Amino acid sequence: MTGVDVVVRVRAAHARDEAGLASLDAASWTAESGFPSVMERASGFFTEDSPPEAHLVAEIDGRLVGYIRVKPATRLPENAHVFGVFGLAVAPGGRRQGVATALLGAAEEHARARGGSKLSLRVLSTNTGAQRLYEGLGYEREGVLRGEFIINGRSVDDVLMAKRLAP
Ligand SMILES: CC(C)(COP(=O)(O)OP(=O)(O)OC[C@H]1O[C@@H](n2cnc3c(N)ncnc32)[C@H](O)[C@@H]1OP(=O)(O)O)[C@@H](O)C(=O)NCCC(=O)NCCS
């Protein structure tokens, strides 16, 4: 909960959230935060690799306002202690009310409950707002893939960030 009146509820996603999540996704990303090629793709929200179980959603007053996609970073047993955030978005009208903070907190709990001790993510160098969010929550920069993407003719780095999860 943040602010005076805003209560953010985070819950597991259900298959029936698909349409709401697809429209939230379509409204949320820009060329600074995501990939234009992905935004143009009109496909379902859930996939075989990212089913409802890999998502937590946030609601304010019963309205879907955000989601986080969290799952094991890879399938390797040697890497089983690492979970990854593979998507995080908050509807433009729901921002700066602590929704992403609540989703990340819930994702950390989700990972910890499944044996995770590290949560990692990638963020575009152009996405300074998200980097500020992650830094404020204790995520550290672990590396930078220089010039990893060219987005609208501009060279963009991929910034690797992670947080150690307390047991
Ligand atoms: C980035 C994003 C998820 C943040 O969601 P949010 O619910 O607004 O974040 P919060 O309210 O929890 O923010 C907590 C703090 O993070 C920082 N922060 C968040 N967004 C910020 C922004 N755009 N600029 C600067 N700081 C920001 C602030 O310190 C903020 O605290 P404050 O509002 O008291 O100043 C949201 O802007 C979004 O969906 N963007 C498009 C998709 C995206 O970039 N996803 C992340 C991809 S890696």
PDB file of C-alpha atoms and ligand atoms in Angstrom:
ATOM      1  CA  MET A   1       0.000   0.000   0.000  1.00  0.00           C
ATOM      2  CA  THR A   2       1.283   3.474  -0.861  1.00  0.00           C
ATOM      3  CA  GLY A   3      -0.145   6.962  -0.704  1.00  0.00           C
ATOM      4  CA  VAL A   4      -3.287   7.719   1.273  1.00  0.00           C
ATOM      5  CA  ASP A   5      -5.969   5.680  -0.470  1.00  0.00           C
ATOM      6  CA  VAL A   6      -4.237   3.360  -2.914  1.00  0.00           C
ATOM      7  CA  VAL A   7      -4.238  -0.324  -2.081  1.00  0.00           C
ATOM      8  CA  VAL A   8      -2.296  -2.482  -4.514  1.00  0.00           C
ATOM      9  CA  ARG A   9      -3.270  -6.158  -4.481  1.00  0.00           C
ATOM     10  CA  VAL A  10      -0.927  -8.663  -6.092  1.00  0.00           C
ATOM     11  CA  ARG A  11      -2.195 -12.124  -7.021  1.00  0.00           C
ATOM     12  CA  ALA A  12      -1.303 -15.034  -9.293  1.00  0.00           C
ATOM     13  CA  ALA A  13      -2.434 -14.589 -12.902  1.00  0.00           C
ATOM     14  CA  HIS A  14      -5.217 -16.735 -14.372  1.00  0.00           C
ATOM     15  CA  ALA A  15      -5.864 -17.744 -17.977  1.00  0.00           C
ATOM     16  CA  ARG A  16      -8.910 -15.443 -17.916  1.00  0.00           C
ATOM     17  CA  ASP A  17      -6.597 -12.413 -17.443  1.00  0.00           C
ATOM     18  CA  GLU A  18      -5.240 -12.835 -20.971  1.00  0.00           C
ATOM     19  CA  ALA A  19      -7.304 -10.165 -22.765  1.00  0.00           C
ATOM     20  CA  GLY A  20      -6.748  -7.590 -20.018  1.00  0.00           C
ATOM     21  CA  LEU A  21      -3.032  -8.266 -19.952  1.00  0.00           C
ATOM     22  CA  ALA A  22      -2.760  -8.050 -23.741  1.00  0.00           C
ATOM     23  CA  SER A  23      -4.347  -4.584 -23.784  1.00  0.00           C
ATOM     24  CA  LEU A  24      -2.297  -3.451 -20.773  1.00  0.00           C
ATOM     25  CA  ASP A  25       0.836  -4.622 -22.608  1.00  0.00           C
ATOM     26  CA  ALA A  26      -0.163  -2.809 -25.799  1.00  0.00           C
ATOM     27  CA  ALA A  27      -0.574   0.461 -23.871  1.00  0.00           C
ATOM     28  CA  SER A  28       2.561   0.164 -21.732  1.00  0.00           C
ATOM     29  CA  TRP A  29       5.675  -0.153 -23.881  1.00  0.00           C
ATOM     30  CA  THR A  30       7.568   2.461 -25.880  1.00  0.00           C
ATOM     31  CA  ALA A  31      10.731   2.370 -27.973  1.00  0.00           C
ATOM     32  CA  GLU A  32      12.638   3.526 -24.852  1.00  0.00           C
ATOM     33  CA  SER A  33      11.461   0.588 -22.717  1.00  0.00           C
ATOM     34  CA  GLY A  34      10.846  -2.245 -25.199  1.00  0.00           C
ATOM     35  CA  PHE A  35      11.217  -3.544 -28.730  1.00  0.00           C
ATOM     36  CA  PRO A  36       9.113  -2.036 -31.539  1.00  0.00           C
ATOM     37  CA  SER A  37       9.120  -5.422 -33.326  1.00  0.00           C
ATOM     38  CA  VAL A  38       7.490  -7.081 -30.310  1.00  0.00           C
ATOM     39  CA  MET A  39       4.976  -4.258 -29.852  1.00  0.00           C
ATOM     40  CA  GLU A  40       3.851  -4.612 -33.473  1.00  0.00           C
ATOM     41  CA  ARG A  41       3.280  -8.353 -33.106  1.00  0.00           C
ATOM     42  CA  ALA A  42      -0.407  -9.024 -32.502  1.00  0.00           C
ATOM     43  CA  SER A  43      -0.317 -12.314 -30.613  1.00  0.00           C
ATOM     44  CA  GLY A  44      -1.705 -13.754 -27.409  1.00  0.00           C
ATOM     45  CA  PHE A  45      -0.213 -12.695 -24.097  1.00  0.00           C
ATOM     46  CA  PHE A  46       0.449 -16.131 -22.624  1.00  0.00           C
ATOM     47  CA  THR A  47       2.704 -18.593 -24.435  1.00  0.00           C
ATOM     48  CA  GLU A  48       3.855 -22.167 -23.843  1.00  0.00           C
ATOM     49  CA  ASP A  49       7.077 -20.801 -22.333  1.00  0.00           C
ATOM     50  CA  SER A  50       5.302 -18.081 -20.339  1.00  0.00           C
ATOM     51  CA  PRO A  51       1.994 -19.524 -19.114  1.00  0.00           C
ATOM     52  CA  PRO A  52      -0.263 -17.842 -16.513  1.00  0.00           C
ATOM     53  CA  GLU A  53       1.761 -19.537 -13.709  1.00  0.00           C
ATOM     54  CA  ALA A  54       4.785 -17.416 -14.696  1.00  0.00           C
ATOM     55  CA  HIS A  55       2.895 -14.187 -13.972  1.00  0.00           C
ATOM     56  CA  LEU A  56       1.741 -12.148 -11.016  1.00  0.00           C
ATOM     57  CA  VAL A  57      -0.736  -9.352 -11.588  1.00  0.00           C
ATOM     58  CA  ALA A  58      -1.502  -6.180  -9.644  1.00  0.00           C
ATOM     59  CA  GLU A  59      -4.952  -4.735  -9.117  1.00  0.00           C
ATOM     60  CA  ILE A  60      -6.218  -1.452  -7.706  1.00  0.00           C
ATOM     61  CA  ASP A  61      -9.930  -1.533  -6.818  1.00  0.00           C
ATOM     62  CA  GLY A  62     -10.277  -4.768  -8.805  1.00  0.00           C
ATOM     63  CA  ARG A  63      -8.759  -3.210 -11.957  1.00  0.00           C
ATOM     64  CA  LEU A  64      -5.756  -4.837 -13.575  1.00  0.00           C
ATOM     65  CA  VAL A  65      -2.931  -2.277 -13.456  1.00  0.00           C
ATOM     66  CA  GLY A  66       0.248  -4.272 -13.933  1.00  0.00           C
ATOM     67  CA  TYR A  67       2.016  -7.579 -14.254  1.00  0.00           C
ATOM     68  CA  ILE A  68       5.388  -9.196 -13.704  1.00  0.00           C
ATOM     69  CA  ARG A  69       6.688 -12.290 -15.486  1.00  0.00           C
ATOM     70  CA  VAL A  70       8.978 -14.299 -13.214  1.00  0.00           C
ATOM     71  CA  LYS A  71      10.407 -17.768 -13.725  1.00  0.00           C
ATOM     72  CA  PRO A  72      13.624 -19.742 -13.344  1.00  0.00           C
ATOM     73  CA  ALA A  73      16.389 -18.010 -15.319  1.00  0.00           C
ATOM     74  CA  THR A  74      17.183 -21.238 -17.186  1.00  0.00           C
ATOM     75  CA  ARG A  75      16.347 -24.950 -16.903  1.00  0.00           C
ATOM     76  CA  LEU A  76      19.856 -25.864 -15.721  1.00  0.00           C
ATOM     77  CA  PRO A  77      20.000 -27.382 -12.228  1.00  0.00           C
ATOM     78  CA  GLU A  78      23.300 -25.523 -11.749  1.00  0.00           C
ATOM     79  CA  ASN A  79      21.374 -22.290 -12.290  1.00  0.00           C
ATOM     80  CA  ALA A  80      18.277 -23.276 -10.296  1.00  0.00           C
ATOM     81  CA  HIS A  81      18.905 -20.706  -7.539  1.00  0.00           C
ATOM     82  CA  VAL A  82      18.500 -17.862 -10.046  1.00  0.00           C
ATOM     83  CA  PHE A  83      15.096 -16.560 -11.098  1.00  0.00           C
ATOM     84  CA  GLY A  84      14.586 -13.935 -13.765  1.00  0.00           C
ATOM     85  CA  VAL A  85      12.143 -11.119 -14.343  1.00  0.00           C
ATOM     86  CA  PHE A  86      11.209 -11.483 -18.012  1.00  0.00           C
ATOM     87  CA  GLY A  87       8.637  -8.705 -18.169  1.00  0.00           C
ATOM     88  CA  LEU A  88       7.228  -5.980 -15.974  1.00  0.00           C
ATOM     89  CA  ALA A  89       4.701  -3.358 -16.967  1.00  0.00           C
ATOM     90  CA  VAL A  90       2.306  -0.992 -15.259  1.00  0.00           C
ATOM     91  CA  ALA A  91      -0.536   0.717 -17.145  1.00  0.00           C
ATOM     92  CA  PRO A  92       0.346   4.365 -17.869  1.00  0.00           C
ATOM     93  CA  GLY A  93      -2.528   5.598 -15.677  1.00  0.00           C
ATOM     94  CA  GLY A  94      -1.408   3.477 -12.724  1.00  0.00           C
ATOM     95  CA  ARG A  95       2.211   4.578 -12.476  1.00  0.00           C
ATOM     96  CA  ARG A  96       4.097   6.183  -9.572  1.00  0.00           C
ATOM     97  CA  GLN A  97       1.792   4.640  -6.993  1.00  0.00           C
ATOM     98  CA  GLY A  98       4.053   1.768  -5.969  1.00  0.00           C
ATOM     99  CA  VAL A  99       2.564  -0.867  -8.297  1.00  0.00           C
ATOM    100  CA  ALA A 100       5.894  -2.018  -9.758  1.00  0.00           C
ATOM    101  CA  THR A 101       7.417  -1.952  -6.282  1.00  0.00           C
ATOM    102  CA  ALA A 102       4.633  -4.249  -5.043  1.00  0.00           C
ATOM    103  CA  LEU A 103       5.037  -6.569  -8.045  1.00  0.00           C
ATOM    104  CA  LEU A 104       8.804  -6.823  -7.575  1.00  0.00           C
ATOM    105  CA  GLY A 105       8.344  -7.528  -3.863  1.00  0.00           C
ATOM    106  CA  ALA A 106       5.884 -10.301  -4.685  1.00  0.00           C
ATOM    107  CA  ALA A 107       8.222 -11.691  -7.365  1.00  0.00           C
ATOM    108  CA  GLU A 108      11.050 -11.814  -4.826  1.00  0.00           C
ATOM    109  CA  GLU A 109       8.768 -13.766  -2.457  1.00  0.00           C
ATOM    110  CA  HIS A 110       7.712 -16.056  -5.322  1.00  0.00           C
ATOM    111  CA  ALA A 111      11.361 -16.809  -6.181  1.00  0.00           C
ATOM    112  CA  ARG A 112      12.393 -17.241  -2.553  1.00  0.00           C
ATOM    113  CA  ALA A 113       9.531 -19.662  -1.891  1.00  0.00           C
ATOM    114  CA  ARG A 114      10.832 -21.803  -4.759  1.00  0.00           C
ATOM    115  CA  GLY A 115      14.428 -21.893  -3.569  1.00  0.00           C
ATOM    116  CA  GLY A 116      15.650 -18.797  -5.409  1.00  0.00           C
ATOM    117  CA  SER A 117      18.440 -16.744  -3.871  1.00  0.00           C
ATOM    118  CA  LYS A 118      18.987 -14.313  -6.739  1.00  0.00           C
ATOM    119  CA  LEU A 119      16.587 -12.406  -8.993  1.00  0.00           C
ATOM    120  CA  SER A 120      18.024 -11.058 -12.219  1.00  0.00           C
ATOM    121  CA  LEU A 121      16.698  -8.897 -15.027  1.00  0.00           C
ATOM    122  CA  ARG A 122      17.699  -6.936 -18.105  1.00  0.00           C
ATOM    123  CA  VAL A 123      16.801  -3.353 -18.814  1.00  0.00           C
ATOM    124  CA  LEU A 124      17.475  -1.157 -21.846  1.00  0.00           C
ATOM    125  CA  SER A 125      19.962   1.663 -21.249  1.00  0.00           C
ATOM    126  CA  THR A 126      17.334   4.101 -22.564  1.00  0.00           C
ATOM    127  CA  ASN A 127      14.901   3.043 -19.830  1.00  0.00           C
ATOM    128  CA  THR A 128      16.219   5.289 -17.085  1.00  0.00           C
ATOM    129  CA  GLY A 129      12.955   5.298 -15.084  1.00  0.00           C
ATOM    130  CA  ALA A 130      13.020   1.517 -14.707  1.00  0.00           C
ATOM    131  CA  GLN A 131      16.729   1.583 -13.788  1.00  0.00           C
ATOM    132  CA  ARG A 132      15.944   4.073 -11.035  1.00  0.00           C
ATOM    133  CA  LEU A 133      13.146   1.811  -9.797  1.00  0.00           C
ATOM    134  CA  TYR A 134      15.438  -1.227  -9.643  1.00  0.00           C
ATOM    135  CA  GLU A 135      18.332   0.641  -8.018  1.00  0.00           C
ATOM    136  CA  GLY A 136      15.959   2.000  -5.382  1.00  0.00           C
ATOM    137  CA  LEU A 137      14.939  -1.557  -4.522  1.00  0.00           C
ATOM    138  CA  GLY A 138      18.500  -2.823  -4.128  1.00  0.00           C
ATOM    139  CA  TYR A 139      19.185  -4.251  -7.592  1.00  0.00           C
ATOM    140  CA  GLU A 140      22.810  -3.890  -8.659  1.00  0.00           C
ATOM    141  CA  ARG A 141      24.294  -3.551 -12.109  1.00  0.00           C
ATOM    142  CA  GLU A 142      26.161  -6.750 -12.916  1.00  0.00           C
ATOM    143  CA  GLY A 143      27.123  -5.978 -16.487  1.00  0.00           C
ATOM    144  CA  VAL A 144      26.372  -4.173 -19.696  1.00  0.00           C
ATOM    145  CA  LEU A 145      26.045  -5.638 -23.176  1.00  0.00           C
ATOM    146  CA  ARG A 146      27.232  -2.699 -25.246  1.00  0.00           C
ATOM    147  CA  GLY A 147      25.338  -1.885 -28.435  1.00  0.00           C
ATOM    148  CA  GLU A 148      23.225  -5.012 -28.012  1.00  0.00           C
ATOM    149  CA  PHE A 149      20.259  -3.553 -29.889  1.00  0.00           C
ATOM    150  CA  ILE A 150      19.624  -0.976 -32.584  1.00  0.00           C
ATOM    151  CA  ILE A 151      16.253   0.612 -31.917  1.00  0.00           C
ATOM    152  CA  ASN A 152      14.971   3.223 -34.341  1.00  0.00           C
ATOM    153  CA  GLY A 153      18.513   3.656 -35.666  1.00  0.00           C
ATOM    154  CA  ARG A 154      20.023   4.181 -32.232  1.00  0.00           C
ATOM    155  CA  SER A 155      22.524   1.885 -30.524  1.00  0.00           C
ATOM    156  CA  VAL A 156      21.133   0.726 -27.172  1.00  0.00           C
ATOM    157  CA  ASP A 157      22.909  -1.178 -24.388  1.00  0.00           C
ATOM    158  CA  ASP A 158      21.341  -4.041 -22.447  1.00  0.00           C
ATOM    159  CA  VAL A 159      21.963  -3.541 -18.737  1.00  0.00           C
ATOM    160  CA  LEU A 160      22.078  -6.664 -16.545  1.00  0.00           C
ATOM    161  CA  MET A 161      20.872  -6.138 -12.994  1.00  0.00           C
ATOM    162  CA  ALA A 162      20.261  -8.494 -10.089  1.00  0.00           C
ATOM    163  CA  LYS A 163      19.396  -8.662  -6.429  1.00  0.00           C
ATOM    164  CA  ARG A 164      20.473 -11.220  -3.847  1.00  0.00           C
ATOM    165  CA  LEU A 165      17.440 -12.486  -1.971  1.00  0.00           C
ATOM    166  CA  ALA A 166      17.737 -12.809   1.764  1.00  0.00           C
ATOM    167  CA  PRO A 167      16.889 -16.350   2.944  1.00  0.00           C
TER     168      PRO A 167
HETATM  169  C1  LIG B   1       9.003   1.165 -15.077  1.00  0.00           C
HETATM  170  C2  LIG B   1       7.600   0.916 -14.543  1.00  0.00           C
HETATM  171  C3  LIG B   1       7.358  -0.593 -14.452  1.00  0.00           C
HETATM  172  C4  LIG B   1       7.478   1.567 -13.138  1.00  0.00           C
HETATM  173  O1  LIG B   1       6.203   1.254 -12.594  1.00  0.00           O
HETATM  174  P1  LIG B   1       5.562   2.125 -11.378  1.00  0.00           P
HETATM  175  O2  LIG B   1       4.431   1.349 -10.819  1.00  0.00           O
HETATM  176  O3  LIG B   1       5.292   3.486 -11.860  1.00  0.00           O
HETATM  177  O4  LIG B   1       6.777   2.164 -10.327  1.00  0.00           O
HETATM  178  P2  LIG B   1       6.678   2.546  -8.772  1.00  0.00           P
HETATM  179  O5  LIG B   1       5.502   3.449  -8.539  1.00  0.00           O
HETATM  180  O6  LIG B   1       6.738   1.304  -7.952  1.00  0.00           O
HETATM  181  O7  LIG B   1       8.020   3.396  -8.603  1.00  0.00           O
HETATM  182  C5  LIG B   1       8.823   3.322  -7.427  1.00  0.00           C
HETATM  183  C6  LIG B   1       9.977   4.266  -7.569  1.00  0.00           C
HETATM  184  O8  LIG B   1      10.781   3.931  -8.725  1.00  0.00           O
HETATM  185  C7  LIG B   1      11.271   5.147  -9.360  1.00  0.00           C
HETATM  186  N1  LIG B   1      10.621   5.320 -10.656  1.00  0.00           N
HETATM  187  C8  LIG B   1       9.609   4.606 -11.195  1.00  0.00           C
HETATM  188  N2  LIG B   1       9.308   5.058 -12.430  1.00  0.00           N
HETATM  189  C9  LIG B   1      10.134   6.094 -12.667  1.00  0.00           C
HETATM  190  C10 LIG B   1      10.311   6.977 -13.773  1.00  0.00           C
HETATM  191  N3  LIG B   1       9.565   6.885 -14.891  1.00  0.00           N
HETATM  192  N4  LIG B   1      11.261   7.930 -13.666  1.00  0.00           N
HETATM  193  C11 LIG B   1      12.028   8.054 -12.569  1.00  0.00           C
HETATM  194  N5  LIG B   1      11.918   7.253 -11.478  1.00  0.00           N
HETATM  195  C12 LIG B   1      10.980   6.269 -11.547  1.00  0.00           C
HETATM  196  C13 LIG B   1      10.860   6.271  -8.419  1.00  0.00           C
HETATM  197  O9  LIG B   1      11.897   6.398  -7.467  1.00  0.00           O
HETATM  198  C14 LIG B   1       9.593   5.718  -7.786  1.00  0.00           C
HETATM  199  O10 LIG B   1       9.298   6.297  -6.552  1.00  0.00           O
HETATM  200  P3  LIG B   1       8.472   7.703  -6.510  1.00  0.00           P
HETATM  201  O11 LIG B   1       7.288   7.560  -7.407  1.00  0.00           O
HETATM  202  O12 LIG B   1       8.108   7.840  -5.049  1.00  0.00           O
HETATM  203  O13 LIG B   1       9.428   8.757  -7.001  1.00  0.00           O
HETATM  204  C15 LIG B   1       6.511   1.568 -15.470  1.00  0.00           C
HETATM  205  O14 LIG B   1       6.888   2.918 -15.715  1.00  0.00           O
HETATM  206  C16 LIG B   1       6.331   0.869 -16.794  1.00  0.00           C
HETATM  207  O15 LIG B   1       5.514  -0.057 -16.918  1.00  0.00           O
HETATM  208  N6  LIG B   1       7.090   1.285 -17.844  1.00  0.00           N
HETATM  209  C17 LIG B   1       6.990   0.686 -19.163  1.00  0.00           C
HETATM  210  C18 LIG B   1       7.472  -0.758 -19.171  1.00  0.00           C
HETATM  211  C19 LIG B   1       8.850  -0.880 -18.551  1.00  0.00           C
HETATM  212  O16 LIG B   1       9.718  -0.036 -18.692  1.00  0.00           O
HETATM  213  N7  LIG B   1       9.086  -2.035 -17.876  1.00  0.00           N
HETATM  214  C20 LIG B   1      10.390  -2.356 -17.301  1.00  0.00           C
HETATM  215  C21 LIG B   1      11.208  -3.014 -18.343  1.00  0.00           C
HETATM  216  S1  LIG B   1      12.814  -3.533 -17.764  1.00  0.00           S
END
